[in-house]
mmCIF file of C-alpha atoms in Angstrom:
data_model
loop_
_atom_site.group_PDB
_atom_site.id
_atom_site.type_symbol
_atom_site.label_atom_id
_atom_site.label_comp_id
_atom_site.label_asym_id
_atom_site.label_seq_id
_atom_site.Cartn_x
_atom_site.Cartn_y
_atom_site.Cartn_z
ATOM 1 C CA UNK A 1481 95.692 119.565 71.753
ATOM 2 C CA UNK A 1482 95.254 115.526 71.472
ATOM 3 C CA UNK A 1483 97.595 114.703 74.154
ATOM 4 C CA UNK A 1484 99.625 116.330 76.514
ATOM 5 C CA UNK A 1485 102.506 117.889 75.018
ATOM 6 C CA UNK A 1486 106.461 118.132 76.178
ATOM 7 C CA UNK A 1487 108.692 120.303 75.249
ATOM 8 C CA UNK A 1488 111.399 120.139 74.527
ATOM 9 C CA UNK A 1489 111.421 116.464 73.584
ATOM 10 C CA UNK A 1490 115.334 116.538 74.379
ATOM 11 C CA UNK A 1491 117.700 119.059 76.482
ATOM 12 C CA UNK A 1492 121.273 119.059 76.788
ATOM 13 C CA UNK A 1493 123.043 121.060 79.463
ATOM 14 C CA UNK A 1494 125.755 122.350 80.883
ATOM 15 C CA UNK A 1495 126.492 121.168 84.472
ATOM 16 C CA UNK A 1496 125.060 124.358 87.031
ATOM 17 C CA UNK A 1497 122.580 125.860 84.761
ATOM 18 C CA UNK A 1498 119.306 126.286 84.556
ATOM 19 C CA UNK A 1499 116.369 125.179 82.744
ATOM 20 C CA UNK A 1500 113.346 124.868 81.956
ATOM 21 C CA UNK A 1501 110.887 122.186 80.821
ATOM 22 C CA UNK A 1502 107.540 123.163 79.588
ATOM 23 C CA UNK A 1503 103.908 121.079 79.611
ATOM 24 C CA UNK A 1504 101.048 121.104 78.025
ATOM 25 C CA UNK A 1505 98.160 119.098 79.290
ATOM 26 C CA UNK A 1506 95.369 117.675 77.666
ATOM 27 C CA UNK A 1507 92.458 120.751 77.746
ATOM 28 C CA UNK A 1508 90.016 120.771 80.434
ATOM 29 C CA UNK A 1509 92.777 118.832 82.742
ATOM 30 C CA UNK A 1510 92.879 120.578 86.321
ATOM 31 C CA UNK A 1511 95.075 117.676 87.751
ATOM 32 C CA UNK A 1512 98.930 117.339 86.237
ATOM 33 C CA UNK A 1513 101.458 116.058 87.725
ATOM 34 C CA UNK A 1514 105.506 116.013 87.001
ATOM 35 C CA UNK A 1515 107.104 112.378 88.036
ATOM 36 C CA UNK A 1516 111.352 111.662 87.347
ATOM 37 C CA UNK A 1517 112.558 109.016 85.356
ATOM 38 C CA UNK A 1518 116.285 107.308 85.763
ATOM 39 C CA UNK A 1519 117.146 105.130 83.301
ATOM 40 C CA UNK A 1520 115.470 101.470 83.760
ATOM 41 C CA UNK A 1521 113.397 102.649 87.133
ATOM 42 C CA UNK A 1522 110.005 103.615 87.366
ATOM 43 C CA UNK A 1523 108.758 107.152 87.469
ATOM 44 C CA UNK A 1524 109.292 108.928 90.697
ATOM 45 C CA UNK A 1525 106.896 111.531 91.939
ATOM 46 C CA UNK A 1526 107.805 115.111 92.090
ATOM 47 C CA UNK A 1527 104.794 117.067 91.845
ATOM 48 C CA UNK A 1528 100.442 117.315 91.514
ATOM 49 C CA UNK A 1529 98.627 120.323 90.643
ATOM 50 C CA UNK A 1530 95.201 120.816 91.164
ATOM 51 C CA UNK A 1531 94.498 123.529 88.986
ATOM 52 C CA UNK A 1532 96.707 126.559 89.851
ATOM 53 C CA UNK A 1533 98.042 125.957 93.142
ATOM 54 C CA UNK A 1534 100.368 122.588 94.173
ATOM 55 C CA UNK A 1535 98.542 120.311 96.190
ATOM 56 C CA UNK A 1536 101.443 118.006 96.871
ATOM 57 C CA UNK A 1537 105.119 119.253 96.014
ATOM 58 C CA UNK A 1538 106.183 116.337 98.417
ATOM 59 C CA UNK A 1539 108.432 114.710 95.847
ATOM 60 C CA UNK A 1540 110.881 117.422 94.619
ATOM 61 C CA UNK A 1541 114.418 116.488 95.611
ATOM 62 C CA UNK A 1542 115.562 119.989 97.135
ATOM 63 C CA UNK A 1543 114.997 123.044 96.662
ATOM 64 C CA UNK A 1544 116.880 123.915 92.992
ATOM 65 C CA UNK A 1545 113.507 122.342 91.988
ATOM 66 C CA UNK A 1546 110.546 124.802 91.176
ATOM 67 C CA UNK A 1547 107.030 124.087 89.436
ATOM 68 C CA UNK A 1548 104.754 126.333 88.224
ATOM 69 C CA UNK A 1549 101.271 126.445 86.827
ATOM 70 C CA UNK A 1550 100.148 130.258 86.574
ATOM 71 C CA UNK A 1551 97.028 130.171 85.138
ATOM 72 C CA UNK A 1552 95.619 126.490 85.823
ATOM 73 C CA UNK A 1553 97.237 124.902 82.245
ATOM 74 C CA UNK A 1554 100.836 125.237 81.212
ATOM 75 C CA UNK A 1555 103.382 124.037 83.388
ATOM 76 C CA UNK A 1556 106.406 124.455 83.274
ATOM 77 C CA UNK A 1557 109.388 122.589 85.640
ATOM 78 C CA UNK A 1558 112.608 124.266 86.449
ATOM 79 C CA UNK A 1559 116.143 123.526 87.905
ATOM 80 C CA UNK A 1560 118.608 125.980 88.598
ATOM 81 C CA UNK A 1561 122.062 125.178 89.224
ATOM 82 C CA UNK A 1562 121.971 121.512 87.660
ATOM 83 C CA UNK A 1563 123.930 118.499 88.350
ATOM 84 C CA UNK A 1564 124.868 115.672 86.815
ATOM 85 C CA UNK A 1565 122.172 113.292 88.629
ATOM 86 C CA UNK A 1566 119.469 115.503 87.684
ATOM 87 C CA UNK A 1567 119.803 113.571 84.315
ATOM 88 C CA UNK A 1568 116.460 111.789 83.183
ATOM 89 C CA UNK A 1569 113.992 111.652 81.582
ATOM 90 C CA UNK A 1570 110.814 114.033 82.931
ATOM 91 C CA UNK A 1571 107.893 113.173 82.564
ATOM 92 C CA UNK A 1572 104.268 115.285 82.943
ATOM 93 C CA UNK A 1573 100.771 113.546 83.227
ATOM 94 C CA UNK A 1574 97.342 115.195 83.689
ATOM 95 C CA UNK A 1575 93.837 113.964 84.286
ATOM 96 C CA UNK A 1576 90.433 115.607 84.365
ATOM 97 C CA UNK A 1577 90.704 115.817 88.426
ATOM 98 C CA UNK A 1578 93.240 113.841 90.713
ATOM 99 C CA UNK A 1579 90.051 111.548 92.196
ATOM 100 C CA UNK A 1580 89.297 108.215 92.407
ATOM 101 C CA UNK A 1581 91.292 105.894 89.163
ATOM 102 C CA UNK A 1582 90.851 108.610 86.605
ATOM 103 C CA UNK A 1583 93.298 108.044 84.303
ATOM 104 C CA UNK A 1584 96.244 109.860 84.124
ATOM 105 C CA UNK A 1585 97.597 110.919 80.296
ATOM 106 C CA UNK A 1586 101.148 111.282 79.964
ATOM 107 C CA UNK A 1587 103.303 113.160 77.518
ATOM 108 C CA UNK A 1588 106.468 111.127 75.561
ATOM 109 C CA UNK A 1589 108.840 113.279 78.469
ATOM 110 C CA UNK A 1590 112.033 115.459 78.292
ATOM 111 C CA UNK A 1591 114.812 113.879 78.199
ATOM 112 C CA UNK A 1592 117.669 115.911 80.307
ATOM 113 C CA UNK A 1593 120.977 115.247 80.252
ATOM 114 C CA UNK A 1594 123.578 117.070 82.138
ATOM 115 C CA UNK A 1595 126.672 117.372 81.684
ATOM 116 C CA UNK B 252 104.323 105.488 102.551
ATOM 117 C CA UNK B 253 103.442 102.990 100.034
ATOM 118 C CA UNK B 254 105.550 100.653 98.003
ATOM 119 C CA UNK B 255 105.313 99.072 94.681
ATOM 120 C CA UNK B 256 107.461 96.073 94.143
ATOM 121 C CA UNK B 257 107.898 93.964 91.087
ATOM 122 C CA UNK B 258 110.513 91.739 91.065
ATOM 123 C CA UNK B 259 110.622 90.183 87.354
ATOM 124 C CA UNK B 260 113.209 92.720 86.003
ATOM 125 C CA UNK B 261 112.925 90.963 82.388
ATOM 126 C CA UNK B 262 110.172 88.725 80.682
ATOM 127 C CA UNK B 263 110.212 87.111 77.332
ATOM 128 C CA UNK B 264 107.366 85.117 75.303
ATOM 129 C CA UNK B 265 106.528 83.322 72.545
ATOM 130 C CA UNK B 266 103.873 85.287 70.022
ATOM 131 C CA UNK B 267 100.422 84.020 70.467
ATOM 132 C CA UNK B 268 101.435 82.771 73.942
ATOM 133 C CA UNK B 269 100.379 84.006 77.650
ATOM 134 C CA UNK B 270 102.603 85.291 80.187
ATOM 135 C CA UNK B 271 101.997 87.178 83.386
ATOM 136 C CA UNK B 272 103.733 89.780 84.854
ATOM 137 C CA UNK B 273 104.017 90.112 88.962
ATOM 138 C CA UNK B 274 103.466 92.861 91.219
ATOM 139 C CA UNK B 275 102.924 93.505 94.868
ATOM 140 C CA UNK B 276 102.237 96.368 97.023
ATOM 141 C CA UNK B 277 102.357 97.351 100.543
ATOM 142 C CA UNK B 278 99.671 100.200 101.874
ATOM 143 C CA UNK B 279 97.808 100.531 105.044
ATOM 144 C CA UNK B 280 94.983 101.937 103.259
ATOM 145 C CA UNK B 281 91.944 99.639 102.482
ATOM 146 C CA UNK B 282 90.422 101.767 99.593
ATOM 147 C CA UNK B 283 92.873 102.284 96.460
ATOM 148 C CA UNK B 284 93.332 101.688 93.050
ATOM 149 C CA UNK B 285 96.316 99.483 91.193
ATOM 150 C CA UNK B 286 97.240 100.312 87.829
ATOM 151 C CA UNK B 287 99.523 98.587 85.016
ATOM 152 C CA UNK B 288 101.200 100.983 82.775
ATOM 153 C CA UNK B 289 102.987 100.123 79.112
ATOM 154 C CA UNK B 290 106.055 102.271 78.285
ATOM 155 C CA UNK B 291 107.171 101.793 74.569
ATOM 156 C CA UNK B 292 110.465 103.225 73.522
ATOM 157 C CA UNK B 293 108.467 105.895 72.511
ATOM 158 C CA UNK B 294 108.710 106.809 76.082
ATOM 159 C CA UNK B 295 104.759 107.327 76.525
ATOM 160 C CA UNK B 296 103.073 105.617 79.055
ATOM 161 C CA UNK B 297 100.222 104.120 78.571
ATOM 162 C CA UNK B 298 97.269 102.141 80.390
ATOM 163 C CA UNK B 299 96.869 98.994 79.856
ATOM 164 C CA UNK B 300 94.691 98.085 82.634
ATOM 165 C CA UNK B 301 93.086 99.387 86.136
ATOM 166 C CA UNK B 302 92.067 97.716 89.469
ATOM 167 C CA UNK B 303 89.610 99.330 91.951
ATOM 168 C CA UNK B 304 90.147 97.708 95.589
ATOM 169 C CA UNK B 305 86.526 97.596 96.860
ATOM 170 C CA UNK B 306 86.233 95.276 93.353
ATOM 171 C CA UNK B 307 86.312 92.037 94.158
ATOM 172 C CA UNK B 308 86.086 91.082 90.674
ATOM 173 C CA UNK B 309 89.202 91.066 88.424
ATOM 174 C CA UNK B 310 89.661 93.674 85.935
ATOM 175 C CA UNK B 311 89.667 92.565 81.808
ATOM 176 C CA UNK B 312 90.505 94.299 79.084
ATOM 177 C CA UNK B 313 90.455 92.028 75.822
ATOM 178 C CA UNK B 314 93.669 90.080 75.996
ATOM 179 C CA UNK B 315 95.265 91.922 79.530
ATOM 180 C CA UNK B 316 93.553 90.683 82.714
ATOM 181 C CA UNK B 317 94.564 91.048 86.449
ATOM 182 C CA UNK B 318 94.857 88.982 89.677
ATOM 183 C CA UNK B 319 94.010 90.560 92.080
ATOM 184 C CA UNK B 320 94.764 89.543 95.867
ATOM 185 C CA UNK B 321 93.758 92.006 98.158
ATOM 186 C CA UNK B 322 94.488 90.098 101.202
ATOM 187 C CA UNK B 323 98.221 89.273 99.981
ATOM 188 C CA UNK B 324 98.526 92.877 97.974
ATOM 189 C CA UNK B 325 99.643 91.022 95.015
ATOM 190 C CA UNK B 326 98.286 92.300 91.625
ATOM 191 C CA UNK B 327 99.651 90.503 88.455
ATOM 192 C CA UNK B 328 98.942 91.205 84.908
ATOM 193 C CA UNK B 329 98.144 88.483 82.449
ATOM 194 C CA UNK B 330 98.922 88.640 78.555
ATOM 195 C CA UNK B 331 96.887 86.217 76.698
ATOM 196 C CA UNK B 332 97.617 85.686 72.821
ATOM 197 C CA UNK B 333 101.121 87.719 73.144
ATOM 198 C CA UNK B 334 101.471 90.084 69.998
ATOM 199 C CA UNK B 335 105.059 91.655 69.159
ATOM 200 C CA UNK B 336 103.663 95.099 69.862
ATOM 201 C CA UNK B 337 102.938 94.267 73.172
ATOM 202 C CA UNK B 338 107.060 94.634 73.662
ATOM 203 C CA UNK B 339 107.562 97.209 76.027
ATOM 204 C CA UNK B 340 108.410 98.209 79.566
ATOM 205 C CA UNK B 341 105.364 97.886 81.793
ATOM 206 C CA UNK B 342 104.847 99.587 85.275
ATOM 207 C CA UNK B 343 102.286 98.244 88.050
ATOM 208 C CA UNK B 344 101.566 101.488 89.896
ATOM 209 C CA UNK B 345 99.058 102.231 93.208
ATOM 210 C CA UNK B 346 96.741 105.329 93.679
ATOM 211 C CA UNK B 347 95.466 106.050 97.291
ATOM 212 C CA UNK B 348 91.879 107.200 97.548
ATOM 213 C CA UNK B 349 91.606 108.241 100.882
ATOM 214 C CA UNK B 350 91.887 111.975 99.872
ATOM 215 C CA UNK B 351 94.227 114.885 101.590
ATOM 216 C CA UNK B 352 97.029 116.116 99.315
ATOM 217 C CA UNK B 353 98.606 112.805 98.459
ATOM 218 C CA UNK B 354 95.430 111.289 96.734
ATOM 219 C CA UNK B 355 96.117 111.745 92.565
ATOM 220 C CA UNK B 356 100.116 110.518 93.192
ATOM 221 C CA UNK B 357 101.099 107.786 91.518
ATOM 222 C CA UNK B 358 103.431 104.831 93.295
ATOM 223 C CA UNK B 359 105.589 102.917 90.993
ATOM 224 C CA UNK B 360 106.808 99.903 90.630
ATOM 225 C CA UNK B 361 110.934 99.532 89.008
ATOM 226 C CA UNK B 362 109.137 97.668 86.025
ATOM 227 C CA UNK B 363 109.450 94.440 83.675
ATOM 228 C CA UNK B 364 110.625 94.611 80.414
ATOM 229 C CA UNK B 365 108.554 92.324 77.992
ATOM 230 C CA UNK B 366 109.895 90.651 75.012
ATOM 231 C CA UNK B 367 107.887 88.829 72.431
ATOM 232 C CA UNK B 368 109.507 86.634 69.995
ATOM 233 C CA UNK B 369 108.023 85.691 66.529
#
């Protein structure tokens, strides 16, 4: 596609279930990354891909959060047993490779609400 | 680890004015790069502007330019000839360079929320 893609655009749930939120990154991308947004902060880091495998999975909160990237494109972030402060807004980003100031395209997020 | 810092939580401006938006950092590294993201309510960030370290010379792109202070890791974003759809949230955010896993990760700052008035 054009841009990176994020679906879906909004998800409500119930406090300690689980979801899933899916991304699409811009074609060709091996580099995407997931990043957490609270409301009126800046995005916080949670994961990097480079290609298949996660190069840095440094900034995942515990361990209820999981990424995935099977076969190098789609990813898709998931939370089991949810809780109220896992309500934001996530956002995905990818770039051609994670070097140097390549610039990093994000998608318009998921916004997650828990309740 | 690194930190982004910008301490203007809220900016306003005239249309057709300038106004500049403050950032600093704190990093150990030497080599980086500094970045200065626009967030409409759309939610989409988008760059406005980039900064390579080992550049002396401060980045421009048509009406957004940077200061950039390497020695005092400040990095501020100037709007010249402020349009209403420049309204937004914008982010200052730092890349390291330096490789290993960590290189790719963006470091953001908590953001300034720019209004333009007609």
């Amino acid at each position: 596609g054009a841009g990176v893609s994020q679906t879906p655009s909004n998800k409500v749930t119930e406090k300690g279930k689980y979801v899933e939120l899916r991304c699409d990154p811009i074609s060709g991308h091996t580099a995407l990354y997931w990043y957490r947004q609270s409301l009126g902060q800046g995005p916080e880091f949670l994961i990097y891909f480079q290609g298949t495998g996660a190069a840095d999975d440094s900034g995942l909160p515990n361990d209820r959060f999981f990424a995935v990237r099977p076969e190098g494109s789609v990813s898709t972030l998931k939370i089991q047993r949810t809780e109220r402060g896992d309500s934001a807004v996530y956002l995905c980003a990818s770039s051609i490779h994670g070097r140097g100031g390549t610039e990093a395209f994000f998608g318009q997020g998921t916004r997650l609400t828990v309740v | 680890a690194q930190t982004v810092t910008q301490s203007q939580p809220e900016m306003s401006v005239q249309e057709a004015e300038t106004v500049t938006l403050s950032c600093t950092y704190d990093t150990s590294e030497s080599d980086y790069y500094l970045f200065w993201y626009k967030q409409p309510p759309s939610r989409q960030m988008i760059l406005v502007i980039r900064q390579e370290a080992y550049k002396q010379q401060n980045a421009t792109e048509n009406r957004f330019s940077v200061n950039f202070q390497k020695a005092a890791k400040s990095f501020s974003l100037k709007i010249s000839d402020s349009q209403l759809g420049d309204a937004a949230m914008y982010f200052c955010a730092y890349r390291d360079v330096a490789g290993g896993t960590s290189y790719g990760k963006l470091t953001f700052g908590q953001g300034t929320i720019l209004t333009v008035h007609p």
